PDB file of C-alpha atoms and ligand atoms in Angstrom:
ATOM      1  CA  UNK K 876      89.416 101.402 107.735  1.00  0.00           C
ATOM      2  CA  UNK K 877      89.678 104.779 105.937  1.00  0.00           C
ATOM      3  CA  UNK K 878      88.668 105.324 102.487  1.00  0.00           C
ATOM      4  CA  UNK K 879      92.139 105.656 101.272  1.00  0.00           C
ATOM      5  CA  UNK K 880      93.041 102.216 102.186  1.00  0.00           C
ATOM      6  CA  UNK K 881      89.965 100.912 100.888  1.00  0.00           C
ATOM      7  CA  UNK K 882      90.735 102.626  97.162  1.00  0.00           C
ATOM      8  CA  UNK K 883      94.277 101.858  98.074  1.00  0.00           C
ATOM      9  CA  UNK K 884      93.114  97.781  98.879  1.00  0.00           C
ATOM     10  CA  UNK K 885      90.969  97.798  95.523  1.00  0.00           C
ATOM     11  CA  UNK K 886      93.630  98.844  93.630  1.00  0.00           C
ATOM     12  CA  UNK K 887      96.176  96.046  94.633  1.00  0.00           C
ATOM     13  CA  UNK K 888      93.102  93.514  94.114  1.00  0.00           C
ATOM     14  CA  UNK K 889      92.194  94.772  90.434  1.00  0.00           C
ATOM     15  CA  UNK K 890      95.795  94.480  89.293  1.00  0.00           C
ATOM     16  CA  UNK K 891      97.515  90.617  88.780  1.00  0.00           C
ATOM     17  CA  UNK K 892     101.160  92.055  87.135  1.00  0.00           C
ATOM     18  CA  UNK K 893     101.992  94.999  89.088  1.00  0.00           C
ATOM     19  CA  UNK K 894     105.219  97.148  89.074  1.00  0.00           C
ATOM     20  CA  UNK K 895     106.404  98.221  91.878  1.00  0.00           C
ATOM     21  CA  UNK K 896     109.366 100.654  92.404  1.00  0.00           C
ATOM     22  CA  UNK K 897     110.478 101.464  95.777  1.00  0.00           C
ATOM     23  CA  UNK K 898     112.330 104.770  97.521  1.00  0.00           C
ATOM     24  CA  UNK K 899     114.021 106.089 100.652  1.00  0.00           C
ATOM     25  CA  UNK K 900     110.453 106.308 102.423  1.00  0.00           C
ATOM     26  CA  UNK K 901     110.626 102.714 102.459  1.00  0.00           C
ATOM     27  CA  UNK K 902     113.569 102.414 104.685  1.00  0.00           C
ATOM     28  CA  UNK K 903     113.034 105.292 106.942  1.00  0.00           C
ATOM     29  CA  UNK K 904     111.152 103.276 109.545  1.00  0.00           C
ATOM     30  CA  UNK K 905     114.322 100.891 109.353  1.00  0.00           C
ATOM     31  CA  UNK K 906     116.165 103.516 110.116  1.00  0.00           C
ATOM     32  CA  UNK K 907     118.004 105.129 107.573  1.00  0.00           C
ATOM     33  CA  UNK K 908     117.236 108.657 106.855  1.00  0.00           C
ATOM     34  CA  UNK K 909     115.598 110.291 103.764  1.00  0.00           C
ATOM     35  CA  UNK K 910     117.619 112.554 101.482  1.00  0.00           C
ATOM     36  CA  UNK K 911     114.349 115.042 100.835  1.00  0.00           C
ATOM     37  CA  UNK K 912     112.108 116.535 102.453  1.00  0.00           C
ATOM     38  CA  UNK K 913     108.691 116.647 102.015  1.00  0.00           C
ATOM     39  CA  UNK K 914     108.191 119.010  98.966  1.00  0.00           C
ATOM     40  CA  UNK K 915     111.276 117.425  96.935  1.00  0.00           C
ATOM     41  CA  UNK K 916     114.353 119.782  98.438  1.00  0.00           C
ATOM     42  CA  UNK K 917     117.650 118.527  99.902  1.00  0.00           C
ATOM     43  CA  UNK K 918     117.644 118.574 103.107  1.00  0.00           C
ATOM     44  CA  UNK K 919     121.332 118.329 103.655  1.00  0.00           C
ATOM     45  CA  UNK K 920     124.670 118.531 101.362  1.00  0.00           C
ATOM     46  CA  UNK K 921     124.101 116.568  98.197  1.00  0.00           C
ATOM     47  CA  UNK K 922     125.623 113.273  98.240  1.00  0.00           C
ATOM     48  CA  UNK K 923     129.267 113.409  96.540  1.00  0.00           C
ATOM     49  CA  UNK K 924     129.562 113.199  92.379  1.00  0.00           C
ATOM     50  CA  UNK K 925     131.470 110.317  90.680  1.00  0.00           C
ATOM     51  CA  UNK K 926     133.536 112.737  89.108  1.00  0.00           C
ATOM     52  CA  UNK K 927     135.206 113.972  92.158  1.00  0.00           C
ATOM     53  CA  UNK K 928     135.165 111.102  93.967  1.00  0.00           C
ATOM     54  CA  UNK K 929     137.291 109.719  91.162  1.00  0.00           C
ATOM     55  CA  UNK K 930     139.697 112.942  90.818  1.00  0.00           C
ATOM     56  CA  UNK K 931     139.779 114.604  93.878  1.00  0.00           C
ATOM     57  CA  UNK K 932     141.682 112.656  97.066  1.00  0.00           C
ATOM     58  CA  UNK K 933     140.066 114.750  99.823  1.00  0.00           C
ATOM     59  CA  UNK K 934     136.478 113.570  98.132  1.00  0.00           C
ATOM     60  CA  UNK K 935     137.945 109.644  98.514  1.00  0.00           C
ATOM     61  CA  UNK K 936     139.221 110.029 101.537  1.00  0.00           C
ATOM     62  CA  UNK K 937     136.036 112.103 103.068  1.00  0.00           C
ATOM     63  CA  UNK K 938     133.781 109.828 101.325  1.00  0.00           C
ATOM     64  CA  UNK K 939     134.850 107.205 103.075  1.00  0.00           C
ATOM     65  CA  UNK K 940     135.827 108.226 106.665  1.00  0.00           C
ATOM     66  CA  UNK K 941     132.083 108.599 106.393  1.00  0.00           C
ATOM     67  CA  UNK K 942     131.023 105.641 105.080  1.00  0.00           C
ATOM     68  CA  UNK K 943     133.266 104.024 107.764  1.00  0.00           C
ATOM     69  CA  UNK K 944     131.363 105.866 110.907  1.00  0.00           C
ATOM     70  CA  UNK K 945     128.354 105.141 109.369  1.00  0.00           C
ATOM     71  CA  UNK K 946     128.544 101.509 108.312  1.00  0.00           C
ATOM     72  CA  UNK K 947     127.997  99.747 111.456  1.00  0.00           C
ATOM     73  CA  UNK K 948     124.614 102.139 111.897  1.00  0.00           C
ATOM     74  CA  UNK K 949     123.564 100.628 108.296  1.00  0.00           C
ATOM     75  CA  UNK K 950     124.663  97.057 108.755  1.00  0.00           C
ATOM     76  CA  UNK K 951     121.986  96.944 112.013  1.00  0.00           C
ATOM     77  CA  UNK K 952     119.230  98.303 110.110  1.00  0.00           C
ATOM     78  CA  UNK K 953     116.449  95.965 109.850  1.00  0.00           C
ATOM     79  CA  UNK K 954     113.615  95.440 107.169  1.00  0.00           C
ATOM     80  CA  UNK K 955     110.099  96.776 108.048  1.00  0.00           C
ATOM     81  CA  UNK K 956     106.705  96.980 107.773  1.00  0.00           C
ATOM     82  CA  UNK K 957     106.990  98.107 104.329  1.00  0.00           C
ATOM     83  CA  UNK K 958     109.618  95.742 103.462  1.00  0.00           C
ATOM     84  CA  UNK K 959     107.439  92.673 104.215  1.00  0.00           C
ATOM     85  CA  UNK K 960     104.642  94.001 102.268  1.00  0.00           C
ATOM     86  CA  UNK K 961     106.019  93.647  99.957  1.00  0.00           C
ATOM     87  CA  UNK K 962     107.610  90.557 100.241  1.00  0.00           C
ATOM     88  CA  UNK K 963     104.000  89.366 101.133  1.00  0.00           C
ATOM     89  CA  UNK K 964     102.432  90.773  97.412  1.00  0.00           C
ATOM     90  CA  UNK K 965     105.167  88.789  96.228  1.00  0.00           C
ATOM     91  CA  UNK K 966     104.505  85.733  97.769  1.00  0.00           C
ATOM     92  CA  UNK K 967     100.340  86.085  96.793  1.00  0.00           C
ATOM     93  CA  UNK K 968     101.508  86.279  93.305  1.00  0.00           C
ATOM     94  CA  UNK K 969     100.647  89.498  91.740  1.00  0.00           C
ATOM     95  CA  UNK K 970     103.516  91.352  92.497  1.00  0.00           C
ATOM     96  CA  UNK K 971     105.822  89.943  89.830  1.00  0.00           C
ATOM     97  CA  UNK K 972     108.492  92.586  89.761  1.00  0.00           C
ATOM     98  CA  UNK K 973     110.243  95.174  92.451  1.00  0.00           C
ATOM     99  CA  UNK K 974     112.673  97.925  91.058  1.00  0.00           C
ATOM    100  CA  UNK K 975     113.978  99.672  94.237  1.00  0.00           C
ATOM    101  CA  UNK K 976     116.133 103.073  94.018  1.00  0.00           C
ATOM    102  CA  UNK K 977     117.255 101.803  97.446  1.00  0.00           C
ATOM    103  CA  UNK K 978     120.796 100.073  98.091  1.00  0.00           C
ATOM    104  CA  UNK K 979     120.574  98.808 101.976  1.00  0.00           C
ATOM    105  CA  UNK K 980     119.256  95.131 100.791  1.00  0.00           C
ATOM    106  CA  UNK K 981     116.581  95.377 102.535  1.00  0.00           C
ATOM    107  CA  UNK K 982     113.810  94.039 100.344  1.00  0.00           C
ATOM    108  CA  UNK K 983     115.495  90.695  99.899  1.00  0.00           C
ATOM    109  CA  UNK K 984     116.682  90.155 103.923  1.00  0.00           C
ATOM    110  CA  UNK K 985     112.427  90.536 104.275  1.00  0.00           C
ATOM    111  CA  UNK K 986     111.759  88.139 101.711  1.00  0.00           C
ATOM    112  CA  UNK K 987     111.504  89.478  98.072  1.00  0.00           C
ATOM    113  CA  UNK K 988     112.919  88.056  95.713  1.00  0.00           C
ATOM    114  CA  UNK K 989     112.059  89.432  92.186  1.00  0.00           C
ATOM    115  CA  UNK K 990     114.498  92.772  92.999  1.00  0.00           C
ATOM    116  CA  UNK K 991     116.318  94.864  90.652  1.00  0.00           C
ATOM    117  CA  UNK K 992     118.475  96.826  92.510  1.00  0.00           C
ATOM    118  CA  UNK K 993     118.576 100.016  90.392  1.00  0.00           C
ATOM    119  CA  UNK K 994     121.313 102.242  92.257  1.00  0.00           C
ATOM    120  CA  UNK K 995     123.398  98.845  92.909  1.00  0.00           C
ATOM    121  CA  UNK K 996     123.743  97.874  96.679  1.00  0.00           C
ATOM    122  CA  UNK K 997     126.092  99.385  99.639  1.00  0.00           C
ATOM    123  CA  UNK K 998     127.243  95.807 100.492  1.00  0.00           C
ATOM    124  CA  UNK K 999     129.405  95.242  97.657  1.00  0.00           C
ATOM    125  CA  UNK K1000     132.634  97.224  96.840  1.00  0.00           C
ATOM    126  CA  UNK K1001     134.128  97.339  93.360  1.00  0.00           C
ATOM    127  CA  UNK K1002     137.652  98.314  92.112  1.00  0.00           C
ATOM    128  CA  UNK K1003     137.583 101.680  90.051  1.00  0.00           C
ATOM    129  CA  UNK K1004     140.741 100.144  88.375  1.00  0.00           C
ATOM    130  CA  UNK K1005     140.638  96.562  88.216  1.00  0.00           C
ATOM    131  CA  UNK K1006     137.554  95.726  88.841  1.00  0.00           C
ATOM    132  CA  UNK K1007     137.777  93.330  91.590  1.00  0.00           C
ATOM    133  CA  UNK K1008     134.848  92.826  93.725  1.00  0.00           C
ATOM    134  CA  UNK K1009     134.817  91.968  97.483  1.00  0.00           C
ATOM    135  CA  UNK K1010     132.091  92.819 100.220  1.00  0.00           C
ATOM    136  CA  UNK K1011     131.852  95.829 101.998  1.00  0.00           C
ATOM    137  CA  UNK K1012     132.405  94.029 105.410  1.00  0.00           C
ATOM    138  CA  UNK K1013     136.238  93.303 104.114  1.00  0.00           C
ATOM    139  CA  UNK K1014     136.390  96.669 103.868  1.00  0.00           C
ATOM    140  CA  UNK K1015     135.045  97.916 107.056  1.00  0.00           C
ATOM    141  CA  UNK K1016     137.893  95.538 108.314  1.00  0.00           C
ATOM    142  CA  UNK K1017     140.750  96.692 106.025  1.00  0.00           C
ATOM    143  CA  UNK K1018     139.709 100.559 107.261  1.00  0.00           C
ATOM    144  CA  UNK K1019     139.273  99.322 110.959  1.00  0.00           C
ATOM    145  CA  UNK K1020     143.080  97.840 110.659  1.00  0.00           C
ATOM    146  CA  UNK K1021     143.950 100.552 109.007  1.00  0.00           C
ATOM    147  CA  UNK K1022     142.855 103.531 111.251  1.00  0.00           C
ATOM    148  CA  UNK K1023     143.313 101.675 114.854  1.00  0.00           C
ATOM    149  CA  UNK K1024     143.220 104.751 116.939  1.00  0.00           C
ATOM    150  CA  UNK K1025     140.536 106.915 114.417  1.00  0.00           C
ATOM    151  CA  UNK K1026     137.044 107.265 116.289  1.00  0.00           C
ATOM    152  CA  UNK K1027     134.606 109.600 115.556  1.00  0.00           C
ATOM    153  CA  UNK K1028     130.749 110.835 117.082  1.00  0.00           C
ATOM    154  CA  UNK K1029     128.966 110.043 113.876  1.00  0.00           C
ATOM    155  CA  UNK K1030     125.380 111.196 113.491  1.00  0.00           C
ATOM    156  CA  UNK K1031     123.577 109.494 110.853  1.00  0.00           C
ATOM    157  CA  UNK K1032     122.931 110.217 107.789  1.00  0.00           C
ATOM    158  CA  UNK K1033     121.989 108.732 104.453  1.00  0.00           C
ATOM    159  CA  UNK K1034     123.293 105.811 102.525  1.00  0.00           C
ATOM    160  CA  UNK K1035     125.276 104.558 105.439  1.00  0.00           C
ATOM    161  CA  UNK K1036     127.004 107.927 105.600  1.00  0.00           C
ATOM    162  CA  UNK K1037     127.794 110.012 108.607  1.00  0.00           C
ATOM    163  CA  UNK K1038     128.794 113.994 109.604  1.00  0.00           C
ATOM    164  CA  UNK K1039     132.830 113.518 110.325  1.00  0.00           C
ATOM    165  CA  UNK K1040     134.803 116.928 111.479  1.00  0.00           C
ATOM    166  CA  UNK K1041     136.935 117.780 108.386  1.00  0.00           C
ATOM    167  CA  UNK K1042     140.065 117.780 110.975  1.00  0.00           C
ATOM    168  CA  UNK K1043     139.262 113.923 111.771  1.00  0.00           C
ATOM    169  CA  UNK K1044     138.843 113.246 107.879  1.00  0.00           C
ATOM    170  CA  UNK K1045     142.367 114.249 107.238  1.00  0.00           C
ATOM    171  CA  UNK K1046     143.706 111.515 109.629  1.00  0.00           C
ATOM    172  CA  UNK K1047     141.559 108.952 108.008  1.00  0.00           C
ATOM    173  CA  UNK K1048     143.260 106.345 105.747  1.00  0.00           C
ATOM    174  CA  UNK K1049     141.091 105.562 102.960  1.00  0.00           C
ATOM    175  CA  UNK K1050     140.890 102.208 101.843  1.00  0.00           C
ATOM    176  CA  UNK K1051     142.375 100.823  98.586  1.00  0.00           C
ATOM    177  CA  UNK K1052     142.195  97.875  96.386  1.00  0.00           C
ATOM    178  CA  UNK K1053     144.242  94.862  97.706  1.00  0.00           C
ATOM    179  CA  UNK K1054     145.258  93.748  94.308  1.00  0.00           C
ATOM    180  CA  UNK K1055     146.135  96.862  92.353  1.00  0.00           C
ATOM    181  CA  UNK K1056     146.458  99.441  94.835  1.00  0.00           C
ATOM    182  CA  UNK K1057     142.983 101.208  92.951  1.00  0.00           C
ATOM    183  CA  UNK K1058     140.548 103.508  93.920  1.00  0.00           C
ATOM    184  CA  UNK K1059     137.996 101.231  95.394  1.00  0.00           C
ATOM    185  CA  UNK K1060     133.592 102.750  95.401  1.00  0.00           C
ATOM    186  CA  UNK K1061     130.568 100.893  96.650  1.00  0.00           C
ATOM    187  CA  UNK K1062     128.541  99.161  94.153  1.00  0.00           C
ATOM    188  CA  UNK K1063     126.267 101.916  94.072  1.00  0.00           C
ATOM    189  CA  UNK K1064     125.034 104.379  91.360  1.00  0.00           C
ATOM    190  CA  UNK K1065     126.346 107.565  92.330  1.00  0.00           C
ATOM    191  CA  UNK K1066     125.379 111.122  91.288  1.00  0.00           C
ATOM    192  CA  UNK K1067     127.024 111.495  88.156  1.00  0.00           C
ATOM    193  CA  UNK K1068     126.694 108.334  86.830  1.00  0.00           C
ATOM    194  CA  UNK K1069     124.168 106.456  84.290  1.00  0.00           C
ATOM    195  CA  UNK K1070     121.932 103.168  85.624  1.00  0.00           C
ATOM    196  CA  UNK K1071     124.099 100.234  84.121  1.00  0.00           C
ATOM    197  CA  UNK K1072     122.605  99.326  81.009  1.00  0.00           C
ATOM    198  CA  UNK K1073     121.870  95.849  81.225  1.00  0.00           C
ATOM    199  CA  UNK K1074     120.078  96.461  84.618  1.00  0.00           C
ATOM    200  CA  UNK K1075     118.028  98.800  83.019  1.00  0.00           C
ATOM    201  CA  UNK K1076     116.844  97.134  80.369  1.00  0.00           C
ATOM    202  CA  UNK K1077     115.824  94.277  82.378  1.00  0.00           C
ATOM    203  CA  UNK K1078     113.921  96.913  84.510  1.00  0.00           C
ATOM    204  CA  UNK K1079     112.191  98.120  81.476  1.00  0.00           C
ATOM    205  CA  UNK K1080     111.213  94.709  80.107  1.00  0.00           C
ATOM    206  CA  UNK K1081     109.534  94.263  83.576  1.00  0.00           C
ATOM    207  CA  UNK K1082     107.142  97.117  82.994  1.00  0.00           C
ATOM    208  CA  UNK K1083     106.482  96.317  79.186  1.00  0.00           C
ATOM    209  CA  UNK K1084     105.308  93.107  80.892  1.00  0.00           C
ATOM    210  CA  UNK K1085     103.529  94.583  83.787  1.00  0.00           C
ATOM    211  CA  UNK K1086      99.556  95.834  83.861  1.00  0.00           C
ATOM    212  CA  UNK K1087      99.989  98.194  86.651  1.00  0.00           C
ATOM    213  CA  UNK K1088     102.721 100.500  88.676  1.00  0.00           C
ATOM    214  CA  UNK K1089     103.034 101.208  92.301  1.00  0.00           C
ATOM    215  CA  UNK K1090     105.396 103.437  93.587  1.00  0.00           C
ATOM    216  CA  UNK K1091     106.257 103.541  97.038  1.00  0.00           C
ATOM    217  CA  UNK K1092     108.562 105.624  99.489  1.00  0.00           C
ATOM    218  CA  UNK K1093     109.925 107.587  96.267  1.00  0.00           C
ATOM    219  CA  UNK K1094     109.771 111.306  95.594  1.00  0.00           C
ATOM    220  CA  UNK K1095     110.639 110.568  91.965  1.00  0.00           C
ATOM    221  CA  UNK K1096     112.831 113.751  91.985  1.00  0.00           C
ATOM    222  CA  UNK K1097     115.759 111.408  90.613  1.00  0.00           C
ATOM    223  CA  UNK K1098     115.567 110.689  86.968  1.00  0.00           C
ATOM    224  CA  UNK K1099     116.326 106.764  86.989  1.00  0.00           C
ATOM    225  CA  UNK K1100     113.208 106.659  88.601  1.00  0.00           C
ATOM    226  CA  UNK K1101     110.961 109.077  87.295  1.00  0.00           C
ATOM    227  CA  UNK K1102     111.497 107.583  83.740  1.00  0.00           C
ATOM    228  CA  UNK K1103     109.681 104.176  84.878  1.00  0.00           C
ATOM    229  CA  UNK K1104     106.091 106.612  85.857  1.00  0.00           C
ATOM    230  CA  UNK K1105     106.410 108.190  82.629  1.00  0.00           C
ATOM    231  CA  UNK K1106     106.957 105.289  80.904  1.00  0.00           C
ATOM    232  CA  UNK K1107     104.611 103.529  82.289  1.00  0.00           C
ATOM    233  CA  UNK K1108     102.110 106.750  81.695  1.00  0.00           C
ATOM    234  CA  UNK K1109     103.173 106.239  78.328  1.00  0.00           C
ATOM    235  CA  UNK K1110     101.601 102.936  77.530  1.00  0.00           C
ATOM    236  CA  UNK K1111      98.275 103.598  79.456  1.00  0.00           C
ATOM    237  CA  UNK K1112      99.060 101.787  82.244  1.00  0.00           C
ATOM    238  CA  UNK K1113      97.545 102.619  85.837  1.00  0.00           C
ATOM    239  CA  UNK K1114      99.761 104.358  88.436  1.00  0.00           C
ATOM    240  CA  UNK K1115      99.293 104.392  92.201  1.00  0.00           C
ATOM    241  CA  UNK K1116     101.528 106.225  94.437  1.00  0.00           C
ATOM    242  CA  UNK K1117     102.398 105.769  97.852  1.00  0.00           C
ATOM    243  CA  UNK K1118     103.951 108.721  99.525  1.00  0.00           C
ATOM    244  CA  UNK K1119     104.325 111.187 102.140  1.00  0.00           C
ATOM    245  CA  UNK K1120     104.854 114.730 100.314  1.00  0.00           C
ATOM    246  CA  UNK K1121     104.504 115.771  96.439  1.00  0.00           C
ATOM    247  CA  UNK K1122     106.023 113.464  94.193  1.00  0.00           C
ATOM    248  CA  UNK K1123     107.293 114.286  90.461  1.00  0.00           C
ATOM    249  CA  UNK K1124     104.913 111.874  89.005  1.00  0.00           C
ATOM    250  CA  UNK K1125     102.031 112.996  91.284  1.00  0.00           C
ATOM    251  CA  UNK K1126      99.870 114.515  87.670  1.00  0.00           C
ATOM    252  CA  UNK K1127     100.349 110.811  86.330  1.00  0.00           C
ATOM    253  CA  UNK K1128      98.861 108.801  88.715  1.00  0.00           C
ATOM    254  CA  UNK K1129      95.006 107.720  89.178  1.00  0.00           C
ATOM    255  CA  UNK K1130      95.638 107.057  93.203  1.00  0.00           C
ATOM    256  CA  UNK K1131      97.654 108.763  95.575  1.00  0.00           C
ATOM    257  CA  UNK K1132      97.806 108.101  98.727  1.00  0.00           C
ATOM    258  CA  UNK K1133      99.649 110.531 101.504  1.00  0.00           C
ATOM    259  CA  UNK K1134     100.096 108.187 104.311  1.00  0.00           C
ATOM    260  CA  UNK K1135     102.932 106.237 106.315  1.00  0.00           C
ATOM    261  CA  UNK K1136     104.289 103.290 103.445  1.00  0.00           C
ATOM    262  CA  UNK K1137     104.764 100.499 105.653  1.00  0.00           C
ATOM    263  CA  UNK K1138     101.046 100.797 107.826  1.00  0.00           C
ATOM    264  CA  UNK K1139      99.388 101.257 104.860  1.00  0.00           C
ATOM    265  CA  UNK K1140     100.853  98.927 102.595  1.00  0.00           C
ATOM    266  CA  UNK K1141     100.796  96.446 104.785  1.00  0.00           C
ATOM    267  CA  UNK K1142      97.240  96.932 105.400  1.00  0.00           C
ATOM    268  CA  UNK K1143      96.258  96.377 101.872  1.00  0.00           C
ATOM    269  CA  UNK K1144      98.259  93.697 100.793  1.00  0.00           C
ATOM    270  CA  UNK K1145      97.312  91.763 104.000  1.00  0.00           C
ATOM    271  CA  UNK K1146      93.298  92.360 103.141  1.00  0.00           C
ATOM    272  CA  UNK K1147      94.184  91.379  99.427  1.00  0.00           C
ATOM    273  CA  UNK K1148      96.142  87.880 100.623  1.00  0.00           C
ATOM    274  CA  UNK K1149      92.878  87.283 102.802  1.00  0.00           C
ATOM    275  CA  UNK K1150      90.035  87.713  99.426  1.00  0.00           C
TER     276      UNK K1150
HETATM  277 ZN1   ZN Z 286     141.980  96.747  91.733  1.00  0.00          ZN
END
């Protein structure tokens, strides 16, 4: 047992309301890659902005030949370590709320249930127009129906997304709303667009309520996220943060710890459920 997970085990133990808010680094080991790199950069193409996707067909239609090749990949994905950590704070009783920037659903399939997801989740689809809802799985089967002879190598990528040849996106019929013919988007927040307001606020209550944060897995680069350290910073309350590479709030918290989420998470919080 290292020192870090000792400071790291203390922590969790000295704290009966934490925060915690949860990033990409908690899904990687299910999986799904990481849009950053270690010091905060892209590492590929930014992900597409609401505005085009709205306004610009070869956007829609690129968006999702993507999403398409990449679903299946996303839909196998299975919670981890990291995920039943935290399901297991939960269940101990001092981890009373989880905020995750993640939208794979993979903190509730290990267990949590006190989840606000802020960026919305990928297994929901919503009507730009309308605003009919309907899972994402009717969709993968109104696109597979719809493109019966369009296959593509796919290598993963994030969100459920996948590299598609530009020449294989123009064959690709994108999927529309079965009621009004709309433009139809994943529940998801998407670059460009605000945090619903509601779902922030009930975010923010959380922390008011809350005597300590933990952040996990997140870089903090995005804002949405980055607000809840500072906030949190804000009203004197202790930070810990649990992440390979710099972070954005790395000058507000009093632990950091540079190490693998899931192995060392789960290594405190099973030592705390054991005091
Ligand atoms: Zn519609």
């Amino acid at each position: 047992m290292s020192s870090t997970d000792d400071r790291l085990r203390n922590w969790i133990a000295g704290h009966r309301r934490v925060f915690a808010l949860t990033g990409a680094g908690c899904s990687t080991a299910s999986g799904i890659p990481d849009y950053r790199d270690d010091e905060g950069g892209w590492k590929r193409r930014p992900p597409v902005m609401i505005q085009a996707f709205r306004a610009q067909d070869v956007v829609y239609r690129r968006y999702w030949a993507r999403a398409y090749a990449g679903w299946p990949h996303l839909a196998a994905a299975a919670p981890n370590a990291a995920h039943r950590a935290f399901a297991a704070w939960e269940a101990a009783g001092t981890l009373v709320q989880l905020v995750t920037q993640n939208v794979d659903g993979l903190h509730q399939r290990a267990g949590s249930r006190a989840v606000i997801d802020l960026h919305g989740r990928l297994d929901l689809v919503i009507c730009l127009s309308c605003g009919d809802q309907t899972s994402r799985d009717n969709v993968q089967e109104a696109m597979a129906a719809a493109n019966p002879r369009w296959r593509t190598e796919a290598a993963t990528a994030p969100d459920g997304d996948a590299d598609v040849e530009a020449a294989v996106i123009e064959s690709f019929a994108a999927p529309r709303c079965e009621r009004c013919g709309g433009l139809l988007k994943p529940d998801v927040v998407f670059f460009g667009e605000n945090v619903p307001r509601d779902r922030y606020e009930r975010a923010r209550e959380a922390l008011a309520g809350a005597d300590a944060l933990l952040v996990a897995g997140s870089s903090l680069m995005v804002y949405s996220g980055f607000r809840f350290a500072r906030m949190a910073h804000e009203a004197g309350l202790p930070i810990a943060i649990v992440n390979r590479g710099r972070t954005r709030g790395d000058d507000l918290a009093g632990l950091k710890v540079e190490l693998d989420v899931g192995s060392t998470l789960a290594a405190a919080v099973h030592r705390e459920s054991h005091l």
